Coordinates of C-alpha atoms and ligand atoms in Angstrom, one line a residue:
M720 CA 83.7 -174.9 -2.8
T721 CA 86.8 -176.4 -1.3
N722 CA 84.6 -179.3 -0.5
R723 CA 84.0 -179.9 -4.2
K724 CA 87.7 -179.8 -4.9
Q725 CA 88.2 -182.5 -2.3
I726 CA 85.4 -184.6 -3.8
L727 CA 87.1 -184.5 -7.1
A728 CA 90.6 -185.1 -5.7
A729 CA 89.3 -188.2 -3.9
A730 CA 87.8 -189.6 -7.2
L731 CA 91.0 -188.9 -9.1
D732 CA 93.8 -191.3 -8.2
F733 CA 97.4 -190.6 -9.3
D734 CA 100.3 -192.7 -8.1
G735 CA 102.7 -190.8 -5.9
I736 CA 100.6 -187.6 -5.6
S737 CA 98.5 -186.9 -2.5
Q738 CA 94.9 -186.0 -2.6
Q739 CA 95.6 -182.7 -1.1
E740 CA 98.1 -181.8 -3.7
I741 CA 95.5 -182.6 -6.4
A742 CA 92.9 -180.6 -4.6
D743 CA 95.2 -177.6 -4.5
M744 CA 95.9 -177.8 -8.3
I745 CA 92.2 -177.7 -9.2
T746 CA 91.0 -174.4 -10.4
I747 CA 87.7 -172.7 -11.4
P748 CA 87.8 -171.6 -15.0
A749 CA 86.6 -168.1 -15.7
D750 CA 84.6 -169.3 -18.7
A751 CA 82.1 -171.8 -17.4
S752 CA 81.5 -173.3 -20.8
K753 CA 84.9 -174.9 -20.5
G754 CA 83.9 -176.6 -17.3
D755 CA 83.1 -175.7 -13.7
Y756 CA 86.4 -177.0 -12.4
C757 CA 89.6 -177.8 -14.1
L758 CA 92.7 -179.8 -13.3
P759 CA 95.7 -178.6 -15.4
C760 CA 97.9 -181.7 -15.8
F761 CA 101.2 -179.9 -16.7
K762 CA 102.5 -180.1 -13.2
L763 CA 101.9 -183.8 -13.0
A764 CA 103.9 -184.6 -16.1
K765 CA 107.3 -184.8 -14.3
T766 CA 106.1 -187.1 -11.5
L767 CA 104.0 -189.3 -13.8
R768 CA 106.5 -189.3 -16.7
K769 CA 103.8 -188.8 -19.2
S770 CA 102.7 -185.9 -21.3
P771 CA 99.9 -183.7 -19.9
V772 CA 97.7 -184.6 -22.8
Q773 CA 98.1 -188.3 -22.1
I774 CA 97.6 -187.8 -18.4
A775 CA 94.3 -185.9 -18.9
E776 CA 93.0 -188.4 -21.4
E777 CA 93.8 -191.5 -19.3
A778 CA 92.2 -189.9 -16.2
A779 CA 89.1 -189.0 -18.1
G780 CA 88.9 -192.6 -19.4
R781 CA 89.2 -194.0 -15.8
L782 CA 86.4 -191.7 -14.5
T783 CA 83.5 -193.6 -15.8
C784 CA 81.4 -192.8 -12.8
L785 CA 81.7 -189.3 -11.3
P786 CA 80.7 -188.5 -7.7
P787 CA 77.8 -186.1 -7.4
P788 CA 77.4 -183.2 -8.1
F789 CA 79.7 -183.9 -11.0
K790 CA 78.3 -185.2 -14.2
K791 CA 81.0 -185.1 -16.9
A792 CA 84.8 -185.0 -17.2
E793 CA 86.5 -184.0 -20.4
A794 CA 90.1 -184.0 -21.5
V795 CA 91.2 -181.0 -23.6
N796 CA 94.8 -180.3 -24.5
G797 CA 96.3 -181.4 -21.2
Y798 CA 93.4 -180.0 -19.1
L799 CA 90.9 -182.2 -17.4
N800 CA 87.6 -180.3 -17.2
F801 CA 84.7 -181.1 -15.0
F802 CA 81.1 -180.2 -15.3
V803 CA 78.7 -179.9 -12.4
D804 CA 75.2 -181.3 -12.7
T805 CA 73.6 -177.9 -11.9
A806 CA 70.0 -179.2 -11.8
D807 CA 71.1 -181.8 -9.2
C808 CA 72.9 -179.0 -7.3
A809 CA 69.8 -176.9 -7.3
K810 CA 67.8 -179.8 -5.9
Q811 CA 70.3 -180.4 -3.1
V812 CA 70.8 -176.8 -2.1
L813 CA 67.1 -175.8 -2.2
T814 CA 65.9 -179.0 -0.5
E815 CA 68.5 -178.5 2.3
I816 CA 67.5 -174.9 2.9
E817 CA 63.8 -175.8 2.8
K818 CA 64.5 -178.4 5.4
K819 CA 66.8 -176.5 7.7
G820 CA 65.2 -173.0 7.5
A821 CA 67.0 -170.4 9.6
S822 CA 69.4 -173.1 10.9
Y823 CA 71.0 -173.4 7.4
G824 CA 74.7 -172.6 7.9
D825 CA 74.7 -173.6 11.6
S826 CA 77.7 -175.5 12.6
D827 CA 79.3 -177.1 15.6
E828 CA 82.9 -176.3 14.6
G829 CA 83.2 -173.9 17.5
E830 CA 82.0 -176.4 20.1
G831 CA 83.9 -176.1 23.3
K832 CA 85.6 -172.8 22.3
T833 CA 84.9 -169.6 24.1
V834 CA 85.4 -166.3 22.4
C835 CA 85.5 -163.1 24.5
I836 CA 84.3 -160.1 22.6
D837 CA 84.9 -156.7 24.2
Y838 CA 82.6 -154.2 22.4
S839 CA 80.7 -151.0 22.7
S840 CA 82.6 -150.4 26.0
I841 CA 81.1 -147.0 26.5
N842 CA 82.3 -144.4 29.0
I843 CA 80.0 -143.6 31.9
A844 CA 78.5 -140.1 32.0
K845 CA 79.6 -139.4 28.5
P846 CA 77.1 -139.5 25.7
F847 CA 76.5 -142.6 23.6
H848 CA 77.6 -140.9 20.4
I849 CA 78.1 -141.9 16.8
G850 CA 81.7 -142.9 17.5
H851 CA 80.3 -146.0 19.4
L852 CA 78.2 -147.1 16.5
C853 CA 80.9 -149.2 14.9
T854 CA 82.2 -151.0 17.9
T855 CA 78.7 -151.8 19.0
V856 CA 77.3 -153.2 15.8
I857 CA 80.5 -154.9 14.7
G858 CA 80.8 -156.6 18.1
G859 CA 77.2 -157.6 18.1
A860 CA 77.4 -159.1 14.7
L861 CA 80.5 -161.1 15.5
Y862 CA 78.8 -162.3 18.6
R863 CA 75.9 -163.7 16.7
I864 CA 78.0 -165.2 13.9
Y865 CA 80.3 -167.0 16.4
K866 CA 77.2 -168.4 18.1
K867 CA 75.8 -169.7 14.8
L868 CA 79.1 -171.5 14.2
G869 CA 78.8 -173.2 17.6
Y870 CA 81.3 -171.1 19.6
T871 CA 80.4 -169.8 23.0
P872 CA 80.7 -166.0 22.7
V873 CA 81.0 -163.8 25.8
G874 CA 79.9 -160.2 25.2
I875 CA 81.8 -157.8 27.4
N876 CA 80.9 -154.1 27.9
H877 CA 84.2 -152.9 29.4
L878 CA 82.7 -149.8 30.8
G879 CA 84.8 -146.7 31.1
D880 CA 83.6 -146.2 34.7
W881 CA 86.8 -145.0 36.4
G882 CA 88.8 -141.9 36.2
T883 CA 89.1 -138.2 37.2
Q884 CA 86.0 -137.3 35.2
F885 CA 83.9 -138.6 38.1
G886 CA 85.4 -136.1 40.4
K887 CA 84.6 -133.3 37.9
L888 CA 81.0 -134.6 37.6
I889 CA 80.5 -134.5 41.4
V890 CA 81.8 -130.9 41.6
A891 CA 79.6 -129.9 38.7
F892 CA 76.6 -131.8 40.1
K893 CA 76.9 -130.1 43.5
K894 CA 77.2 -126.7 42.0
W895 CA 74.7 -126.7 39.1
S896 CA 72.4 -129.7 39.3
S897 CA 70.2 -131.9 41.5
E898 CA 69.0 -135.4 41.7
E899 CA 65.6 -134.3 40.4
A900 CA 67.2 -132.7 37.4
L901 CA 69.3 -135.9 36.8
H902 CA 66.3 -138.2 37.0
E903 CA 64.3 -136.0 34.8
K904 CA 66.8 -135.1 32.1
G905 CA 69.2 -138.0 32.4
M906 CA 72.2 -138.0 30.1
T907 CA 71.4 -134.5 28.7
E908 CA 71.9 -133.1 32.2
L909 CA 75.1 -135.1 32.8
T910 CA 76.6 -134.0 29.6
S911 CA 75.6 -130.4 30.0
I912 CA 77.1 -130.1 33.5
Y913 CA 80.2 -131.8 32.3
V914 CA 80.6 -129.3 29.5
R915 CA 79.9 -126.4 31.9
F916 CA 82.6 -127.7 34.2
H917 CA 85.2 -127.4 31.4
T918 CA 84.1 -124.0 30.4
E919 CA 84.1 -122.6 33.9
A920 CA 87.4 -124.4 34.8
E921 CA 89.1 -122.2 32.2
T922 CA 88.6 -119.2 34.4
D923 CA 88.5 -120.9 37.8
P924 CA 91.3 -123.4 38.1
T925 CA 90.3 -124.3 41.7
L926 CA 87.5 -126.4 40.2
E927 CA 90.1 -128.9 39.0
D928 CA 91.5 -129.2 42.5
Q929 CA 88.1 -129.8 43.9
A930 CA 87.5 -132.5 41.3
R931 CA 90.7 -134.2 42.2
A932 CA 89.7 -134.2 45.9
W933 CA 86.3 -135.7 45.0
F934 CA 87.8 -138.4 42.9
K935 CA 90.1 -139.2 45.8
K936 CA 87.0 -139.6 48.0
I937 CA 85.6 -142.1 45.5
E938 CA 88.8 -144.0 45.6
D939 CA 88.7 -144.0 49.4
G940 CA 85.2 -145.3 49.5
D941 CA 83.5 -142.1 50.9
E942 CA 79.8 -142.8 51.2
E943 CA 78.5 -139.7 49.5
A944 CA 81.1 -139.8 46.7
L945 CA 80.3 -143.4 46.0
R946 CA 76.5 -142.8 46.0
L947 CA 76.8 -140.1 43.4
Y948 CA 79.3 -142.2 41.4
N949 CA 76.8 -145.0 41.3
L950 CA 74.0 -142.7 40.4
F951 CA 75.8 -141.4 37.4
K952 CA 76.6 -144.9 36.3
E953 CA 73.0 -146.0 36.8
I954 CA 71.6 -143.1 34.8
T955 CA 74.0 -143.7 31.9
L956 CA 73.3 -147.4 31.7
K957 CA 69.5 -146.9 31.9
E958 CA 69.7 -144.6 29.0
V959 CA 72.0 -146.5 26.7
E960 CA 70.0 -149.6 27.3
K961 CA 67.3 -148.1 25.1
T962 CA 69.7 -147.7 22.3
Y963 CA 71.1 -151.2 22.8
K964 CA 67.6 -152.5 22.5
R965 CA 67.0 -150.8 19.2
L966 CA 70.3 -152.2 17.9
K967 CA 69.6 -155.7 19.3
I968 CA 72.7 -155.7 21.5
K969 CA 73.2 -157.7 24.6
F970 CA 76.1 -158.3 26.9
D971 CA 77.0 -161.1 29.2
S972 CA 79.2 -158.9 31.4
Y973 CA 79.4 -155.2 32.3
N974 CA 82.6 -155.5 34.1
G975 CA 84.3 -152.3 33.4
E976 CA 87.5 -150.5 34.4
A977 CA 86.4 -150.1 38.1
F978 CA 85.9 -153.8 38.4
Y979 CA 89.7 -154.2 38.1
N980 CA 90.6 -151.8 40.9
D981 CA 91.5 -154.7 43.2
K982 CA 92.9 -156.9 40.4
M983 CA 95.9 -155.0 39.2
Q984 CA 98.3 -155.6 42.0
P985 CA 99.0 -159.2 41.3
V986 CA 99.8 -158.4 37.7
L987 CA 102.2 -155.6 38.8
D988 CA 103.8 -158.0 41.3
E989 CA 104.4 -160.6 38.6
L990 CA 105.9 -158.0 36.4
K991 CA 108.2 -156.9 39.1
E992 CA 109.1 -160.5 39.9
K993 CA 110.0 -161.1 36.3
G994 CA 112.1 -158.0 36.2
L995 CA 109.9 -156.3 33.6
L996 CA 108.8 -153.3 35.7
K997 CA 111.1 -150.3 35.6
K998 CA 111.1 -147.1 37.6
D999 CA 111.1 -144.1 35.4
D1000 CA 111.0 -140.6 37.0
G1001 CA 108.9 -142.1 39.8
A1002 CA 106.5 -143.8 37.4
E1003 CA 106.5 -147.6 36.7
I1004 CA 106.8 -148.7 33.1
V1005 CA 107.5 -151.7 30.9
D1006 CA 110.3 -150.8 28.5
L1007 CA 109.3 -151.8 24.9
S1008 CA 112.1 -150.1 23.0
D1009 CA 113.4 -153.5 21.7
D1010 CA 110.0 -153.9 20.2
G1011 CA 110.0 -150.5 18.6
M1012 CA 107.3 -149.0 20.9
P1013 CA 107.2 -146.4 23.5
P1014 CA 107.2 -147.7 27.1
C1015 CA 103.9 -149.0 28.5
L1016 CA 103.1 -146.8 31.4
L1017 CA 101.4 -148.7 34.2
V1018 CA 101.7 -146.7 37.4
K1019 CA 102.0 -142.9 37.5
A1020 CA 104.4 -141.1 39.9
D1021 CA 101.4 -140.3 42.1
G1022 CA 100.6 -144.0 42.3
A1023 CA 97.6 -143.8 40.0
T1024 CA 97.1 -146.8 37.7
L1025 CA 96.2 -146.4 34.0
Y1026 CA 94.0 -147.6 31.2
A1027 CA 96.7 -150.2 30.2
T1028 CA 97.1 -151.5 33.8
R1029 CA 93.3 -152.2 33.8
D1030 CA 93.5 -153.9 30.5
L1031 CA 96.3 -156.2 31.7
A1032 CA 94.2 -157.1 34.7
A1033 CA 91.2 -157.6 32.5
A1034 CA 93.1 -159.9 30.1
Y1035 CA 94.2 -162.0 33.1
Y1036 CA 90.7 -162.1 34.5
R1037 CA 89.2 -163.1 31.1
K1038 CA 91.7 -165.9 30.6
K1039 CA 91.1 -167.2 34.1
T1040 CA 87.3 -166.9 34.0
Y1041 CA 86.5 -167.9 30.5
D1042 CA 89.6 -169.8 29.4
F1043 CA 89.1 -168.2 26.0
Y1044 CA 90.0 -169.6 22.7
K1045 CA 90.2 -166.0 21.5
S1046 CA 89.8 -162.7 23.1
L1047 CA 88.7 -159.9 20.8
Y1048 CA 88.8 -156.1 21.4
V1049 CA 86.5 -154.2 19.0
V1050 CA 88.0 -150.8 19.4
A1051 CA 88.8 -147.9 17.1
Y1052 CA 92.2 -147.9 15.3
Q1053 CA 93.3 -144.9 17.3
Q1054 CA 94.0 -147.4 20.0
N1055 CA 96.4 -149.5 17.9
L1056 CA 99.4 -148.7 19.9
H1057 CA 97.7 -149.3 23.2
F1058 CA 96.7 -152.8 22.3
R1059 CA 100.0 -153.6 20.7
Q1060 CA 101.7 -152.6 24.0
V1061 CA 99.3 -154.5 26.2
F1062 CA 99.6 -157.7 24.1
K1063 CA 103.4 -157.3 24.0
V1064 CA 103.5 -157.0 27.8
L1065 CA 101.4 -160.2 28.1
E1066 CA 103.9 -161.9 25.8
K1067 CA 106.8 -160.7 27.8
L1068 CA 105.1 -162.1 30.9
G1069 CA 105.3 -165.5 29.1
K1070 CA 101.5 -165.8 28.6
E1071 CA 101.3 -168.0 25.5
W1072 CA 97.7 -167.0 25.1
A1073 CA 98.8 -163.4 24.3
K1074 CA 98.7 -164.6 20.7
D1075 CA 94.9 -165.3 21.0
C1076 CA 94.2 -161.6 21.9
V1077 CA 93.1 -159.7 18.8
H1078 CA 92.5 -156.0 18.4
V1079 CA 89.6 -155.8 15.9
A1080 CA 90.2 -152.3 14.8
F1081 CA 87.8 -150.1 12.8
G1082 CA 87.8 -146.6 11.2
M1083 CA 86.0 -143.4 12.1
V1084 CA 82.4 -142.4 11.4
S1085 CA 82.0 -138.8 10.6
M1086 CA 79.1 -136.7 9.6
E1087 CA 79.4 -133.9 7.1
S1088 CA 79.6 -131.5 10.1
G1089 CA 83.0 -132.9 11.1
A1090 CA 84.5 -134.5 14.2
M1091 CA 83.3 -134.2 17.8
S1092 CA 84.5 -133.5 21.2
T1093 CA 82.7 -134.3 24.4
R1094 CA 84.3 -131.5 26.3
K1095 CA 83.1 -128.8 23.9
G1096 CA 79.7 -130.5 23.7
K1097 CA 79.7 -130.8 20.0
V1098 CA 78.5 -134.4 19.8
I1099 CA 76.3 -136.3 17.5
Y1100 CA 74.2 -138.6 19.6
L1101 CA 73.6 -142.1 18.2
E1102 CA 70.0 -141.9 19.4
D1103 CA 69.5 -138.8 17.3
V1104 CA 71.0 -140.4 14.2
L1105 CA 68.7 -143.4 14.6
N1106 CA 65.6 -141.2 15.1
K1107 CA 66.4 -139.2 12.1
A1108 CA 67.0 -142.3 9.9
V1109 CA 63.6 -143.7 11.1
E1110 CA 61.9 -140.4 10.4
K1111 CA 63.3 -140.3 6.9
S1112 CA 62.3 -143.9 6.3
Y1113 CA 58.8 -143.1 7.3
E1114 CA 58.6 -140.4 4.7
I1115 CA 60.0 -142.8 2.0
I1116 CA 57.6 -145.6 3.0
N1117 CA 54.7 -143.3 3.2
E1118 CA 55.4 -142.1 -0.3
K1119 CA 56.2 -145.6 -1.8
S1120 CA 53.5 -147.6 -0.1
P1121 CA 50.9 -145.3 1.5
Q1122 CA 48.6 -148.2 2.2
L1123 CA 51.1 -150.2 4.2
E1124 CA 49.9 -151.3 7.6
N1125 CA 52.3 -150.7 10.6
K1126 CA 54.2 -148.0 8.8
E1127 CA 55.7 -146.8 12.1
E1128 CA 57.0 -150.2 13.0
T1129 CA 58.3 -150.8 9.5
A1130 CA 60.1 -147.4 9.5
E1131 CA 61.8 -148.3 12.8
M1132 CA 63.1 -151.5 11.2
V1133 CA 64.2 -149.8 8.0
G1134 CA 65.7 -146.7 9.6
V1135 CA 67.7 -148.5 12.3
G1136 CA 68.5 -151.3 9.9
A1137 CA 69.9 -148.8 7.4
V1138 CA 72.3 -147.3 9.9
I1139 CA 73.5 -150.7 11.1
F1140 CA 73.9 -152.0 7.5
S1141 CA 75.9 -149.0 6.4
V1142 CA 78.5 -149.8 9.1
L1143 CA 78.6 -153.5 8.4
Y1144 CA 78.8 -153.1 4.6
N1145 CA 82.3 -151.5 4.7
N1146 CA 85.6 -153.1 5.5
R1147 CA 85.9 -152.2 9.1
I1148 CA 89.1 -150.3 8.8
K1149 CA 87.7 -147.8 6.4
D1150 CA 86.6 -144.4 7.6
I1151 CA 82.9 -143.7 6.9
V1152 CA 81.3 -140.4 6.1
F1153 CA 77.7 -140.9 7.1
S1154 CA 74.9 -139.7 4.8
Y1155 CA 71.2 -140.4 5.3
D1156 CA 70.4 -140.3 1.7
K1157 CA 73.0 -142.9 0.8
V1158 CA 72.1 -145.4 3.6
L1159 CA 68.4 -145.0 2.9
N1160 CA 68.6 -145.5 -0.9
F1161 CA 66.2 -148.4 -1.6
D1162 CA 68.0 -149.2 -4.8
G1163 CA 71.5 -148.9 -3.5
E1164 CA 73.8 -151.4 -1.8
T1165 CA 71.9 -150.7 1.5
G1166 CA 69.9 -152.3 4.3
P1167 CA 66.6 -151.1 2.8
Y1168 CA 67.5 -152.8 -0.5
V1169 CA 68.1 -156.1 1.2
Q1170 CA 64.9 -155.8 3.3
Y1171 CA 63.0 -154.8 0.2
T1172 CA 64.2 -157.8 -1.7
N1173 CA 63.3 -160.0 1.2
A1174 CA 59.8 -158.5 1.3
R1175 CA 59.5 -159.1 -2.4
C1176 CA 60.3 -162.8 -1.9
L1177 CA 57.6 -163.0 0.7
S1178 CA 55.1 -161.4 -1.6
V1179 CA 56.0 -163.8 -4.4
L1180 CA 55.5 -166.8 -2.0
N1181 CA 52.3 -165.3 -0.8
K1182 CA 51.0 -165.2 -4.4
V1183 CA 52.2 -168.7 -5.1
G1184 CA 50.3 -170.0 -2.0
K1185 CA 50.3 -173.6 -1.2
C1186 CA 51.9 -175.7 -4.0
D1187 CA 52.4 -179.5 -3.5
A1188 CA 53.7 -180.2 -7.0
V1189 CA 56.9 -182.2 -7.5
P1190 CA 59.5 -179.4 -8.3
D1191 CA 61.0 -179.5 -11.7
F1192 CA 64.5 -178.2 -11.0
S1193 CA 65.3 -177.6 -14.6
A1194 CA 63.1 -174.5 -14.2
V1195 CA 65.9 -172.9 -12.1
D1196 CA 68.7 -174.5 -14.1
N1197 CA 69.4 -171.5 -16.2
A1198 CA 72.1 -168.8 -16.0
E1199 CA 70.2 -166.6 -13.6
G1200 CA 69.0 -169.5 -11.4
Q1201 CA 72.5 -171.1 -11.3
A1202 CA 74.0 -167.8 -10.2
V1203 CA 71.5 -167.6 -7.3
I1204 CA 72.1 -171.3 -6.3
A1205 CA 75.9 -170.8 -6.3
L1206 CA 75.5 -167.9 -3.9
L1207 CA 73.1 -169.8 -1.6
E1208 CA 75.5 -172.6 -1.5
R1209 CA 78.3 -170.2 -0.4
F1210 CA 76.5 -168.9 2.7
P1211 CA 78.1 -171.2 5.2
S1212 CA 81.6 -170.4 3.9
V1213 CA 80.8 -166.7 4.0
L1214 CA 80.0 -167.0 7.7
R1215 CA 83.3 -168.8 8.3
E1216 CA 85.2 -166.1 6.3
S1217 CA 83.6 -163.4 8.4
V1218 CA 84.9 -164.8 11.7
E1219 CA 88.3 -165.7 10.2
K1220 CA 88.8 -162.1 9.2
Y1221 CA 86.6 -160.6 12.0
E1222 CA 84.8 -158.9 9.2
P1223 CA 81.0 -158.9 9.3
C1224 CA 81.0 -157.0 6.1
C1225 CA 81.5 -160.3 4.3
I1226 CA 77.9 -161.0 5.1
G1227 CA 76.6 -157.5 4.1
R1228 CA 78.3 -157.8 0.7
F1229 CA 77.1 -161.3 0.3
L1230 CA 73.5 -160.3 1.0
V1231 CA 73.6 -157.5 -1.6
D1232 CA 75.0 -160.0 -4.2
L1233 CA 72.3 -162.4 -3.4
C1234 CA 69.6 -159.7 -3.8
K1235 CA 71.0 -158.5 -7.1
S1236 CA 71.2 -162.1 -8.3
Y1237 CA 67.7 -162.9 -7.3
N1238 CA 66.3 -159.7 -8.7
R1239 CA 67.9 -160.6 -12.0
F1240 CA 66.2 -164.0 -11.9
Y1241 CA 62.9 -162.4 -11.0
L1242 CA 63.2 -160.0 -13.9
V1243 CA 63.7 -162.8 -16.5
H1244 CA 61.7 -165.7 -15.2
R1245 CA 58.0 -165.8 -14.4
I1246 CA 57.1 -167.6 -11.2
T1247 CA 53.3 -167.4 -10.8
G1248 CA 51.3 -168.3 -13.9
E1249 CA 53.7 -171.1 -14.8
A1250 CA 53.0 -174.9 -14.7
E1251 CA 52.8 -176.3 -11.2
Q1252 CA 56.2 -178.1 -11.2
V1253 CA 58.0 -175.0 -12.6
K1254 CA 56.2 -172.8 -10.1
K1255 CA 57.2 -175.1 -7.3
A1256 CA 60.9 -175.1 -8.1
R1257 CA 61.0 -171.3 -8.5
A1258 CA 59.1 -170.9 -5.3
M1259 CA 61.6 -173.0 -3.6
L1260 CA 64.4 -170.8 -5.0
T1261 CA 62.5 -167.7 -3.7
N1262 CA 61.9 -169.3 -0.3
A1263 CA 65.6 -170.2 0.0
V1264 CA 66.6 -166.6 -0.9
H1265 CA 64.2 -165.3 1.7
T1266 CA 65.5 -167.7 4.4
V1267 CA 69.1 -166.7 3.8
L1268 CA 68.4 -163.0 3.6
E1269 CA 66.4 -163.0 6.8
E1270 CA 69.0 -165.0 8.6
G1271 CA 71.8 -162.8 7.2
L1272 CA 70.0 -159.7 8.4
R1273 CA 69.4 -161.3 11.8
L1274 CA 73.1 -161.9 12.2
M1275 CA 73.8 -158.3 11.5
G1276 CA 71.2 -157.3 14.1
I1277 CA 68.6 -156.1 11.5
D1278 CA 64.9 -156.9 11.4
A1279 CA 63.3 -158.0 8.2
P1280 CA 59.8 -156.5 7.7
K1281 CA 57.3 -158.9 6.1
K1282 CA 56.0 -156.1 3.9
M1283 CA 57.5 -152.8 2.7
Ligands
LIG665 N1 86.0 -147.1 26.9 C1 87.1 -147.1 25.9 C2 86.9 -145.9 24.9 O1 85.7 -145.5 24.8 C3 87.1 -148.3 25.1 C4 87.4 -149.6 25.9 C5 87.8 -150.7 25.0 N2 88.1 -151.9 25.7 C6 89.2 -152.1 26.4 N3 89.3 -153.3 27.0 N4 90.2 -151.3 26.4 O2 87.8 -145.5 24.3

């Protein structure tokens, strides 16, 4: 779009006014019958010392030959209106997509730029619950979009693998569990003994002391303590790996909190050296009152370091290791203050790259049943949500297309896709109340609707079969076709917008618009049963829509079934 304004601005030549100024003045009229682009000449009158009417008419007279895709310029009452050759546009866009296939929209604009993306970042020995859904799928989508735009993304699972909960787990494990039980029941066992610890600790406070003692042993490198710690970690990771696979999520690094145990001291030393570290009741803090924030607590009175201390060390490590262009943290908005504090401390340390650290915040997902707490054991496991969505998809598919082959496989793609899509369709900051019926509505603004439209495109193409006719692009040069083409043409800029705003929902929304637009075309215009040249052009349109839908879904981490 901006591109076209530039093309026009370059063709127009006004003394004393820069091309960029002209490009910025060009607008897109709401009423397309008045032109596709318009230059109001009123602002030029003063500089050019002519009336707007005269300016528009003279410019139109000069423009005997317009650059493609423009075909006509018209002066009307001080406005210079431009018309795009829509048939030519259709030809260009459809030919380009046919040629490039899934690589349509690829770019090298991110070449040489590394983007760290901290996402999912689960806590070891705690269940992978619905609260992790957003960070996991938003991060995964950003990862793929950055990659498509030529950046080098680094996916980091900043594991919550350090803290007193490991002491509690060891106590609970020794009292109520065994290695056999752990291997057999995995996370369910870990969560249940963790919950039991908290219930029993209410009546037996010595449990907390024992837990602290065991955690101390982990810190001191005690062999048994470390072995159990690593066992808990291994069991958790093995189990979440299954979910990651279903969600098409990968990481380049699993360096979590424990990884920074030996990397915090240099940061603390530097803070001290720069006079930023203050003693406060035995604790060490960075005062942020001038910035309107509570102090950033870095070392407790007992010498223990904190979440923020680890994040400072992690930021240093990431800068040093990856020399990032940007470092993103896809974490719930509840942690707004934490990241504002950490970034502020980096800034105070004089790290000019603090400005490249971004908290990509998102809202809460809740189910009708309300919020959850790991301690009380009232959690909604992500795996259960996925399973239930798949089960329900199976029922719907079985009802709609009983003859379909691979119903199970399709139900997996549709169910999991629906859950992912529902997250990536909303502005990330919005809270979501999750409803199976809503996300699985085949006619709603949902994943299944996009998958279904894609499968419809494939079925049309299948019916058309091989067609070597020369396409007659006037067959798609109608209101419905033009609307589809305009959207297809926007795809690359949608990708850019989604990384500029860190909002994968730009893609979700775009895909739904594209589906609606194509379905309108399909309703009005026949494809098979038309003359070969007409059929060919409409098949090219269908193929382009399919290509972009499939690629858009892939970027979101969603499979596109061939048949539904
Ligand atoms: N494990 C943390 C949690 O579940 C999220 C970690 C986010 N990343 C970070 N670098 N702080 O709340």
